[in-house]
Amino acid sequence: MLYFNRHIFSLLLICTVYSSFAQKNSHIKGQIIGEDKQAIPYVNISLHQAKDSTLTKTIVADSTGHFIFRDTKAGRYYIKVKSITHKETFSPHFSLDEQLGGYDLGQIVLLTNNEYLAEVLVVRKKQFIEQQRDKLVFNIENSMLAEGNNGLELLNKLPGVVADDNGTLFIKGKSDATVMINGKLTYLSGDQLANLLRSTSSIDISKIEVMTNPSAKEDAAGSAGIINIILKKGIREGWNGSISLNGGAGRGPHFGGGINLNYRTEKLNVFGIYNQYHQNLEYFNSLTRYFYTDQGTRPESYTQQENKIQPKLRSNNFRAGIDYNIDSRQTLGVLINGGFGKYPKYEPTTNNFSTVDNNRLIWSSSTITEGKERWRDMLYNFNYGIKFNETGHELKIDLDLIDHYSKMDQQLNTNYLKADGTPLDRPSSRRGDIPSDNKVYVAKLDYIHPLAHAYRLEAGWKASHVRTENDLHYDTLQNDQYVADLTTSNHYIYKETIQAGYINLSKSWKKISAQVGLRGEHTHTSGHQITLNEHVEKSYFKLFPSAFLTYAVDEKNKLQTSFSYRVQRPSFWDLNPFRVYTDPFSYTEGDARLNPAYEHAFELGYTFSNKYIFTLNYASRTDVVNDILGRDLSNPYITYERPENIGSFKNFGISFIAPTQLTSWWSATHFTNYYRNEYEIPQDGILINRKGNTLTLNSQNTIKLPNDWSIEVGGSYTSGLTTGLSQIKSSGQLYSGIQKKILNKKASVKLVVNDIFRTNSRRYETVSSTIRLNGRSNPDSRTAILSFNYRFGGAGILNSQRSTSSEEIKSRL
């Protein structure tokens, strides 16, 4: 790591010295003004050779309209000035002589583009939801959702998206959505993904892209689709940045803050972002387990469990990077993205075991569970890009190394009591050491080549290698001494290598545009259960086609259809066969023999008046991976959850998005989605049919008030959800916020209240042949957060958002 940091510092030093030296050479300078003689800031200015119009350099004017091209060779040139609010302007040809040291163009006057100005004002005011060819984009940055939420809470407020506390994500009723950050897989799953989302503050999120039918360019994993979280990145001219602070409370205090710094010159861009997030939380859960001796009969007994979970989230996230423009066509970059934190939990739990006939208490237990979870997540990225010409012919290369480590120290102490309150048995104690060490190596190449007759070719290759290791140890208390529990301890190593290539070909005609793509992936996996000396190896190759077709009925209406074939790979956590106890009477475990599931997905959409979006969708999946319930053979009162390939799944849906401008000061976006899930699950020789209809509603309203005040009110409702053997009941929430811009609109103060009526509880029922669960979870969802955000420095136009190549795998760790 020290060696790596030295190289980064050396590169930064060399680039800075080079930039300083270049300022001594010949230059071209001037100032951009309008017809009113006022300076026009932050416009694009390009320098061209007069003989053949070859582009030499592109820069952005500063806040006073001034610009300077440094380190320019002698020759004959002209400049072109582009602004979205003014007409494109060219300077006369001029000659630069190195002996004179520079050339001053003086003031260049831009004429207002009245025809385009109105349209520009509309475009720059982004709708909360935007429909693009292969994705739905939610612009979080300028919404009240940008304050007072963590990433997990934020996803639950997006139309059509459901995220549970275990890191499972659904899109329009379909499970197994893949999570990406800045276009890169997170390579995390389960609790690890949930912790990452909890530790990501919404103030650091620019927008979220939801891709239900991704193109062949994206990884085939994630049968429900892809959720891509785009983080803010300050890359404007000169020194600039922002500072944010927030504080408030739910059932406990919440506070955090961050700083975003950036410095950019013509050759060099250096940026760094740091955020800290603290939450003291409190959840209340209630769970009833009904035990059956024969399927379909009345249960013989049941247990009522009540528990309170008191976690304390402490997270630190940072990003730092350097982009160096080798010349006008080539860019070299280094990025470090990391985070570390802890999530200690204190969890008192009671279990009362009773008969069903007369509700007579048989015995009870009380447990104190303490978990000390901590993690470290690091990503190192090297990227290179070259533009062969100005038509879009380009090549991008990404190399990634991901190092993720997490560890849970767990302690479960339990007392057992008879119905009369006297001790039933000696107290029991179990302690666990649960580490997870993951390494991911990724190389990726993307190539774009515009062809003749308006064809466009995209092609690429990606190789990834994953190694995960879990060496879990459990000890139990026997005769006042802790003794290793060899029946539940386990050492497991999993390796996965994927070689993938893709090709996309697109073409546009007058009213029709089409794209077809094909992705091929060869997968080799190896699971070694060291404790039992068992090996499970698999090797397979699959082709994943995709297609998109758009027909423009007229200027305001268009018809879209898409198809994709995708795979649901078991998460690395699901493949790991070790047990994790949630309390003395329940545990989860994986299965190394799981097979991937495959899905065909279709969508038909119609956009009218350039804003209303109507969509029909259908999906069919086989070998679905879902959790099943069972009773431990050694103790019938202990239950387990284990993933299995449990049959087939179909999803039918219809959705409608309606952005509306009710008045000049009231804008809103409304979303409704109605879908049906159908499962066929063979279990214990019987085919179980699980079917359910779901209605989801979502509304977001923004009201502008005088003197830079604004109010936002929103809410969501879900009628219920059928997923595998579980039926999740209806839930909903309302939130509201008020904002005031201050300090010449460079700063803002916001107060946001989430889940105002505390209605976002989770109620569910899960049924198997020998057990039925009825549960209710009351999360710490009603919060009031006061935030302050201040922007400083330049405000030039943003560069393109850079992503790296490995975001797709981390969602499975």
mmCIF file of C-alpha atoms in Angstrom, residues 474-773:
data_model
loop_
_atom_site.group_PDB
_atom_site.id
_atom_site.type_symbol
_atom_site.label_atom_id
_atom_site.label_comp_id
_atom_site.label_asym_id
_atom_site.label_seq_id
_atom_site.Cartn_x
_atom_site.Cartn_y
_atom_site.Cartn_z
ATOM 1 C CA TYR A 474 -18.154 -21.399 17.149
ATOM 2 C CA ASP A 475 -17.550 -22.220 20.811
ATOM 3 C CA THR A 476 -20.176 -23.355 23.328
ATOM 4 C CA LEU A 477 -20.058 -23.165 27.113
ATOM 5 C CA GLN A 478 -19.659 -26.565 28.784
ATOM 6 C CA ASN A 479 -18.822 -26.994 32.467
ATOM 7 C CA ASP A 480 -18.002 -23.285 32.738
ATOM 8 C CA GLN A 481 -15.466 -23.529 29.908
ATOM 9 C CA TYR A 482 -15.782 -22.661 26.214
ATOM 10 C CA VAL A 483 -15.255 -25.690 23.967
ATOM 11 C CA ALA A 484 -14.987 -25.632 20.177
ATOM 12 C CA ASP A 485 -18.249 -26.615 18.467
ATOM 13 C CA LEU A 486 -16.925 -28.697 15.586
ATOM 14 C CA THR A 487 -20.427 -29.450 14.263
ATOM 15 C CA THR A 488 -21.055 -25.820 13.288
ATOM 16 C CA SER A 489 -17.545 -24.437 12.683
ATOM 17 C CA ASN A 490 -16.447 -24.433 9.069
ATOM 18 C CA HIS A 491 -13.609 -23.283 6.800
ATOM 19 C CA TYR A 492 -14.646 -22.579 3.199
ATOM 20 C CA ILE A 493 -12.827 -21.142 0.155
ATOM 21 C CA TYR A 494 -14.646 -20.216 -3.028
ATOM 22 C CA LYS A 495 -13.101 -19.181 -6.356
ATOM 23 C CA GLU A 496 -14.869 -17.904 -9.470
ATOM 24 C CA THR A 497 -13.428 -16.892 -12.834
ATOM 25 C CA ILE A 498 -15.570 -15.346 -15.593
ATOM 26 C CA GLN A 499 -14.405 -14.529 -19.111
ATOM 27 C CA ALA A 500 -16.916 -12.411 -21.035
ATOM 28 C CA GLY A 501 -17.148 -10.719 -24.403
ATOM 29 C CA TYR A 502 -19.921 -8.655 -25.952
ATOM 30 C CA ILE A 503 -20.929 -6.911 -29.162
ATOM 31 C CA ASN A 504 -23.674 -4.333 -29.781
ATOM 32 C CA LEU A 505 -24.732 -3.036 -33.185
ATOM 33 C CA SER A 506 -27.098 -0.081 -33.451
ATOM 34 C CA LYS A 507 -28.630 1.849 -36.349
ATOM 35 C CA SER A 508 -30.986 4.824 -36.670
ATOM 36 C CA TRP A 509 -33.327 5.637 -39.518
ATOM 37 C CA LYS A 510 -35.793 8.515 -39.777
ATOM 38 C CA LYS A 511 -38.298 7.160 -37.281
ATOM 39 C CA ILE A 512 -36.780 3.881 -36.187
ATOM 40 C CA SER A 513 -33.719 3.106 -34.089
ATOM 41 C CA ALA A 514 -32.600 -0.405 -33.240
ATOM 42 C CA GLN A 515 -29.881 -2.161 -31.289
ATOM 43 C CA VAL A 516 -29.043 -5.848 -31.070
ATOM 44 C CA GLY A 517 -26.425 -7.310 -28.790
ATOM 45 C CA LEU A 518 -24.889 -10.605 -27.791
ATOM 46 C CA ARG A 519 -22.831 -11.358 -24.693
ATOM 47 C CA GLY A 520 -20.962 -14.597 -24.054
ATOM 48 C CA GLU A 521 -19.782 -15.599 -20.573
ATOM 49 C CA HIS A 522 -17.677 -18.593 -19.567
ATOM 50 C CA THR A 523 -17.842 -19.308 -15.848
ATOM 51 C CA HIS A 524 -15.646 -21.620 -13.776
ATOM 52 C CA THR A 525 -16.311 -22.024 -10.040
ATOM 53 C CA SER A 526 -14.587 -24.006 -7.330
ATOM 54 C CA GLY A 527 -15.841 -24.432 -3.756
ATOM 55 C CA HIS A 528 -13.601 -26.142 -1.191
ATOM 56 C CA GLN A 529 -15.151 -27.010 2.164
ATOM 57 C CA ILE A 530 -11.906 -27.622 4.023
ATOM 58 C CA THR A 531 -13.535 -28.829 7.244
ATOM 59 C CA LEU A 532 -15.177 -31.814 5.509
ATOM 60 C CA ASN A 533 -12.681 -31.965 2.608
ATOM 61 C CA GLU A 534 -15.444 -31.562 0.020
ATOM 62 C CA HIS A 535 -15.017 -29.990 -3.442
ATOM 63 C CA VAL A 536 -17.717 -28.634 -5.739
ATOM 64 C CA GLU A 537 -16.596 -27.475 -9.209
ATOM 65 C CA LYS A 538 -18.658 -26.178 -12.117
ATOM 66 C CA SER A 539 -17.805 -24.903 -15.578
ATOM 67 C CA TYR A 540 -20.295 -23.606 -18.136
ATOM 68 C CA PHE A 541 -20.684 -21.225 -21.087
ATOM 69 C CA LYS A 542 -23.810 -19.219 -21.929
ATOM 70 C CA LEU A 543 -24.877 -16.705 -24.572
ATOM 71 C CA PHE A 544 -27.033 -13.749 -23.491
ATOM 72 C CA PRO A 545 -28.795 -11.899 -26.342
ATOM 73 C CA SER A 546 -30.525 -8.525 -26.020
ATOM 74 C CA ALA A 547 -32.473 -6.281 -28.378
ATOM 75 C CA PHE A 548 -34.004 -2.790 -28.373
ATOM 76 C CA LEU A 549 -36.331 -1.183 -30.900
ATOM 77 C CA THR A 550 -37.748 2.362 -30.867
ATOM 78 C CA TYR A 551 -40.332 3.815 -33.247
ATOM 79 C CA ALA A 552 -40.970 7.580 -33.193
ATOM 80 C CA VAL A 553 -44.653 8.045 -34.021
ATOM 81 C CA ASP A 554 -44.080 11.795 -34.189
ATOM 82 C CA GLU A 555 -42.025 14.425 -32.358
ATOM 83 C CA LYS A 556 -43.802 13.846 -29.039
ATOM 84 C CA ASN A 557 -44.716 10.159 -29.067
ATOM 85 C CA LYS A 558 -42.638 7.005 -29.371
ATOM 86 C CA LEU A 559 -42.980 3.266 -28.967
ATOM 87 C CA GLN A 560 -40.206 1.153 -27.387
ATOM 88 C CA THR A 561 -39.694 -2.558 -26.966
ATOM 89 C CA SER A 562 -36.806 -4.541 -25.469
ATOM 90 C CA PHE A 563 -35.726 -8.096 -24.689
ATOM 91 C CA SER A 564 -32.911 -9.554 -22.624
ATOM 92 C CA TYR A 565 -31.791 -12.966 -21.418
ATOM 93 C CA ARG A 566 -30.086 -12.856 -18.019
ATOM 94 C CA VAL A 567 -28.705 -15.033 -15.232
ATOM 95 C CA GLN A 568 -29.249 -15.097 -11.477
ATOM 96 C CA ARG A 569 -26.002 -16.423 -10.009
ATOM 97 C CA PRO A 570 -26.116 -17.464 -6.357
ATOM 98 C CA SER A 571 -24.399 -14.950 -4.131
ATOM 99 C CA PHE A 572 -21.083 -15.952 -2.607
ATOM 100 C CA TRP A 573 -22.812 -15.862 0.768
ATOM 101 C CA ASP A 574 -25.532 -18.268 -0.417
ATOM 102 C CA LEU A 575 -22.912 -20.713 -1.683
ATOM 103 C CA ASN A 576 -21.077 -20.775 1.647
ATOM 104 C CA PRO A 577 -22.363 -23.778 3.660
ATOM 105 C CA PHE A 578 -21.539 -22.446 7.152
ATOM 106 C CA ARG A 579 -24.165 -21.478 9.726
ATOM 107 C CA VAL A 580 -24.799 -18.080 11.264
ATOM 108 C CA TYR A 581 -27.028 -18.066 14.355
ATOM 109 C CA THR A 582 -29.463 -15.165 14.694
ATOM 110 C CA ASP A 583 -30.605 -16.495 18.098
ATOM 111 C CA PRO A 584 -30.331 -19.892 19.874
ATOM 112 C CA PHE A 585 -33.388 -21.195 17.990
ATOM 113 C CA SER A 586 -32.725 -20.071 14.392
ATOM 114 C CA TYR A 587 -29.839 -19.943 11.968
ATOM 115 C CA THR A 588 -29.111 -19.381 8.276
ATOM 116 C CA GLU A 589 -26.793 -21.439 6.106
ATOM 117 C CA GLY A 590 -25.750 -21.650 2.465
ATOM 118 C CA ASP A 591 -25.563 -24.440 -0.071
ATOM 119 C CA ALA A 592 -22.486 -24.967 -2.273
ATOM 120 C CA ARG A 593 -24.521 -27.036 -4.779
ATOM 121 C CA LEU A 594 -26.781 -24.179 -5.926
ATOM 122 C CA ASN A 595 -27.253 -23.716 -9.670
ATOM 123 C CA PRO A 596 -27.722 -20.398 -11.480
ATOM 124 C CA ALA A 597 -31.213 -19.370 -12.579
ATOM 125 C CA TYR A 598 -31.962 -17.965 -16.054
ATOM 126 C CA GLU A 599 -34.595 -15.448 -17.082
ATOM 127 C CA HIS A 600 -36.214 -14.160 -20.272
ATOM 128 C CA ALA A 601 -37.504 -10.591 -19.885
ATOM 129 C CA PHE A 602 -39.638 -8.496 -22.257
ATOM 130 C CA GLU A 603 -40.837 -4.887 -22.092
ATOM 131 C CA LEU A 604 -43.129 -2.794 -24.272
ATOM 132 C CA GLY A 605 -43.313 0.925 -23.560
ATOM 133 C CA TYR A 606 -45.089 3.942 -24.977
ATOM 134 C CA THR A 607 -44.076 7.543 -24.284
ATOM 135 C CA PHE A 608 -46.535 10.268 -25.199
ATOM 136 C CA SER A 609 -46.251 14.060 -24.986
ATOM 137 C CA ASN A 610 -42.541 13.450 -24.299
ATOM 138 C CA LYS A 611 -43.226 12.818 -20.605
ATOM 139 C CA TYR A 612 -45.922 10.212 -19.854
ATOM 140 C CA ILE A 613 -44.530 6.658 -19.875
ATOM 141 C CA PHE A 614 -46.682 3.525 -20.113
ATOM 142 C CA THR A 615 -44.933 0.108 -19.801
ATOM 143 C CA LEU A 616 -45.929 -3.559 -20.062
ATOM 144 C CA ASN A 617 -43.468 -6.210 -18.877
ATOM 145 C CA TYR A 618 -43.220 -9.994 -18.693
ATOM 146 C CA ALA A 619 -40.500 -12.255 -17.284
ATOM 147 C CA SER A 620 -40.047 -15.991 -16.911
ATOM 148 C CA ARG A 621 -37.344 -17.540 -14.714
ATOM 149 C CA THR A 622 -36.305 -21.154 -14.082
ATOM 150 C CA ASP A 623 -34.337 -22.720 -11.195
ATOM 151 C CA VAL A 624 -35.216 -19.749 -8.977
ATOM 152 C CA VAL A 625 -32.907 -19.295 -5.982
ATOM 153 C CA ASN A 626 -34.938 -18.509 -2.873
ATOM 154 C CA ASP A 627 -34.842 -19.223 0.864
ATOM 155 C CA ILE A 628 -36.730 -22.204 2.266
ATOM 156 C CA LEU A 629 -37.640 -22.952 5.891
ATOM 157 C CA GLY A 630 -36.948 -26.127 7.833
ATOM 158 C CA ARG A 631 -36.613 -27.636 11.307
ATOM 159 C CA ASP A 632 -33.293 -28.875 12.606
ATOM 160 C CA LEU A 633 -33.175 -32.650 13.001
ATOM 161 C CA SER A 634 -31.293 -32.400 16.305
ATOM 162 C CA ASN A 635 -33.852 -30.078 17.911
ATOM 163 C CA PRO A 636 -37.358 -29.587 16.441
ATOM 164 C CA TYR A 637 -37.623 -26.143 18.081
ATOM 165 C CA ILE A 638 -34.660 -24.841 16.086
ATOM 166 C CA THR A 639 -35.476 -23.522 12.589
ATOM 167 C CA TYR A 640 -33.218 -22.700 9.688
ATOM 168 C CA GLU A 641 -33.305 -20.750 6.426
ATOM 169 C CA ARG A 642 -31.369 -22.087 3.449
ATOM 170 C CA PRO A 643 -31.317 -21.030 -0.228
ATOM 171 C CA GLU A 644 -32.426 -23.620 -2.764
ATOM 172 C CA ASN A 645 -33.334 -23.816 -6.435
ATOM 173 C CA ILE A 646 -37.074 -23.923 -5.816
ATOM 174 C CA GLY A 647 -38.786 -24.103 -9.201
ATOM 175 C CA SER A 648 -40.081 -21.553 -11.693
ATOM 176 C CA PHE A 649 -41.285 -17.954 -11.553
ATOM 177 C CA LYS A 650 -43.355 -15.675 -13.798
ATOM 178 C CA ASN A 651 -43.939 -11.950 -13.519
ATOM 179 C CA PHE A 652 -46.545 -9.866 -15.388
ATOM 180 C CA GLY A 653 -46.702 -6.115 -14.912
ATOM 181 C CA ILE A 654 -48.024 -2.783 -16.078
ATOM 182 C CA SER A 655 -46.709 0.624 -14.953
ATOM 183 C CA PHE A 656 -47.388 4.290 -15.608
ATOM 184 C CA ILE A 657 -45.241 7.384 -14.934
ATOM 185 C CA ALA A 658 -46.839 10.822 -15.035
ATOM 186 C CA PRO A 659 -44.675 13.904 -14.463
ATOM 187 C CA THR A 660 -46.988 16.910 -14.143
ATOM 188 C CA GLN A 661 -46.599 20.670 -13.898
ATOM 189 C CA LEU A 662 -49.756 21.515 -11.985
ATOM 190 C CA THR A 663 -48.954 25.241 -11.705
ATOM 191 C CA SER A 664 -45.899 27.422 -12.288
ATOM 192 C CA TRP A 665 -44.911 26.729 -8.675
ATOM 193 C CA TRP A 666 -46.121 23.131 -8.182
ATOM 194 C CA SER A 667 -44.536 20.199 -10.005
ATOM 195 C CA ALA A 668 -45.043 16.509 -9.316
ATOM 196 C CA THR A 669 -44.130 13.018 -10.499
ATOM 197 C CA HIS A 670 -46.553 10.125 -9.993
ATOM 198 C CA PHE A 671 -45.887 6.410 -10.476
ATOM 199 C CA THR A 672 -48.169 3.401 -10.347
ATOM 200 C CA ASN A 673 -47.267 -0.243 -10.943
ATOM 201 C CA TYR A 674 -49.533 -3.287 -10.922
ATOM 202 C CA TYR A 675 -47.947 -6.732 -11.259
ATOM 203 C CA ARG A 676 -48.555 -10.405 -10.605
ATOM 204 C CA ASN A 677 -46.002 -12.972 -9.355
ATOM 205 C CA GLU A 678 -46.519 -16.692 -9.858
ATOM 206 C CA TYR A 679 -44.280 -19.425 -8.358
ATOM 207 C CA GLU A 680 -44.340 -23.171 -8.867
ATOM 208 C CA ILE A 681 -42.332 -24.741 -6.044
ATOM 209 C CA PRO A 682 -41.839 -28.518 -5.725
ATOM 210 C CA GLN A 683 -41.390 -29.390 -2.041
ATOM 211 C CA ASP A 684 -41.649 -32.710 -0.227
ATOM 212 C CA GLY A 685 -43.191 -34.351 -3.293
ATOM 213 C CA ILE A 686 -45.890 -31.684 -3.665
ATOM 214 C CA LEU A 687 -46.069 -28.846 -6.190
ATOM 215 C CA ILE A 688 -46.831 -25.629 -4.281
ATOM 216 C CA ASN A 689 -48.394 -22.792 -6.273
ATOM 217 C CA ARG A 690 -47.840 -19.311 -4.833
ATOM 218 C CA LYS A 691 -49.563 -16.419 -6.613
ATOM 219 C CA GLY A 692 -50.163 -12.812 -5.695
ATOM 220 C CA ASN A 693 -51.060 -9.414 -7.141
ATOM 221 C CA THR A 694 -49.347 -6.200 -6.072
ATOM 222 C CA LEU A 695 -50.204 -2.538 -6.487
ATOM 223 C CA THR A 696 -47.542 0.099 -5.793
ATOM 224 C CA LEU A 697 -48.099 3.851 -5.773
ATOM 225 C CA ASN A 698 -45.522 6.613 -5.492
ATOM 226 C CA SER A 699 -45.884 10.391 -5.615
ATOM 227 C CA GLN A 700 -43.335 13.193 -5.260
ATOM 228 C CA ASN A 701 -44.434 16.859 -5.156
ATOM 229 C CA THR A 702 -42.302 20.028 -5.121
ATOM 230 C CA ILE A 703 -43.770 23.412 -4.268
ATOM 231 C CA LYS A 704 -41.757 26.601 -4.811
ATOM 232 C CA LEU A 705 -42.352 29.461 -2.397
ATOM 233 C CA PRO A 706 -41.167 33.088 -2.494
ATOM 234 C CA ASN A 707 -37.739 34.154 -1.236
ATOM 235 C CA ASP A 708 -35.984 30.895 -2.241
ATOM 236 C CA TRP A 709 -38.113 28.636 -0.033
ATOM 237 C CA SER A 710 -39.437 25.306 -1.277
ATOM 238 C CA ILE A 711 -41.441 22.402 0.109
ATOM 239 C CA GLU A 712 -41.447 18.773 -0.949
ATOM 240 C CA VAL A 713 -44.068 16.178 -0.016
ATOM 241 C CA GLY A 714 -43.996 12.556 -1.093
ATOM 242 C CA GLY A 715 -45.250 9.127 -0.261
ATOM 243 C CA SER A 716 -45.377 5.496 -1.350
ATOM 244 C CA TYR A 717 -47.674 2.510 -0.850
ATOM 245 C CA THR A 718 -47.309 -1.225 -1.610
ATOM 246 C CA SER A 719 -50.315 -3.503 -1.279
ATOM 247 C CA GLY A 720 -48.186 -6.588 -0.661
ATOM 248 C CA LEU A 721 -45.624 -8.827 -2.346
ATOM 249 C CA THR A 722 -45.420 -12.550 -3.084
ATOM 250 C CA THR A 723 -41.834 -13.794 -3.154
ATOM 251 C CA GLY A 724 -41.070 -17.509 -3.013
ATOM 252 C CA LEU A 725 -42.616 -19.041 0.101
ATOM 253 C CA SER A 726 -43.232 -15.622 1.672
ATOM 254 C CA GLN A 727 -46.086 -13.153 1.486
ATOM 255 C CA ILE A 728 -45.143 -9.608 2.516
ATOM 256 C CA LYS A 729 -48.108 -7.526 3.659
ATOM 257 C CA SER A 730 -49.008 -3.954 2.702
ATOM 258 C CA SER A 731 -46.946 -0.990 3.859
ATOM 259 C CA GLY A 732 -46.405 2.673 3.042
ATOM 260 C CA GLN A 733 -44.905 5.934 4.187
ATOM 261 C CA LEU A 734 -45.178 9.701 3.860
ATOM 262 C CA TYR A 735 -42.270 12.142 4.016
ATOM 263 C CA SER A 736 -41.936 15.907 3.795
ATOM 264 C CA GLY A 737 -39.220 18.521 3.707
ATOM 265 C CA ILE A 738 -38.680 22.239 3.584
ATOM 266 C CA GLN A 739 -35.643 24.016 2.126
ATOM 267 C CA LYS A 740 -34.226 27.545 2.131
ATOM 268 C CA LYS A 741 -31.390 28.729 -0.111
ATOM 269 C CA ILE A 742 -29.029 31.209 1.544
ATOM 270 C CA LEU A 743 -25.669 32.944 1.000
ATOM 271 C CA ASN A 744 -26.410 33.976 -2.607
ATOM 272 C CA LYS A 745 -27.812 30.503 -3.305
ATOM 273 C CA LYS A 746 -24.441 28.890 -2.616
ATOM 274 C CA ALA A 747 -25.812 27.220 0.492
ATOM 275 C CA SER A 748 -29.031 25.548 1.525
ATOM 276 C CA VAL A 749 -30.671 24.504 4.770
ATOM 277 C CA LYS A 750 -33.145 21.601 4.736
ATOM 278 C CA LEU A 751 -35.396 19.961 7.281
ATOM 279 C CA VAL A 752 -36.712 16.534 6.258
ATOM 280 C CA VAL A 753 -39.090 14.255 8.169
ATOM 281 C CA ASN A 754 -39.257 10.634 6.981
ATOM 282 C CA ASP A 755 -42.102 8.156 7.563
ATOM 283 C CA ILE A 756 -44.179 10.808 9.323
ATOM 284 C CA PHE A 757 -46.867 8.428 10.625
ATOM 285 C CA ARG A 758 -44.497 5.469 11.209
ATOM 286 C CA THR A 759 -46.388 3.247 8.775
ATOM 287 C CA ASN A 760 -43.395 1.658 7.053
ATOM 288 C CA SER A 761 -43.448 -1.524 9.125
ATOM 289 C CA ARG A 762 -42.791 -4.909 7.503
ATOM 290 C CA ARG A 763 -45.367 -7.659 8.065
ATOM 291 C CA TYR A 764 -44.912 -11.066 6.483
ATOM 292 C CA GLU A 765 -45.903 -14.723 6.460
ATOM 293 C CA THR A 766 -43.688 -17.602 5.364
ATOM 294 C CA VAL A 767 -45.017 -21.150 4.982
ATOM 295 C CA SER A 768 -43.316 -24.530 4.557
ATOM 296 C CA SER A 769 -44.448 -28.105 5.135
ATOM 297 C CA THR A 770 -43.518 -28.200 8.844
ATOM 298 C CA ILE A 771 -43.421 -24.579 9.978
ATOM 299 C CA ARG A 772 -45.243 -21.285 9.448
ATOM 300 C CA LEU A 773 -43.870 -17.873 10.400
#
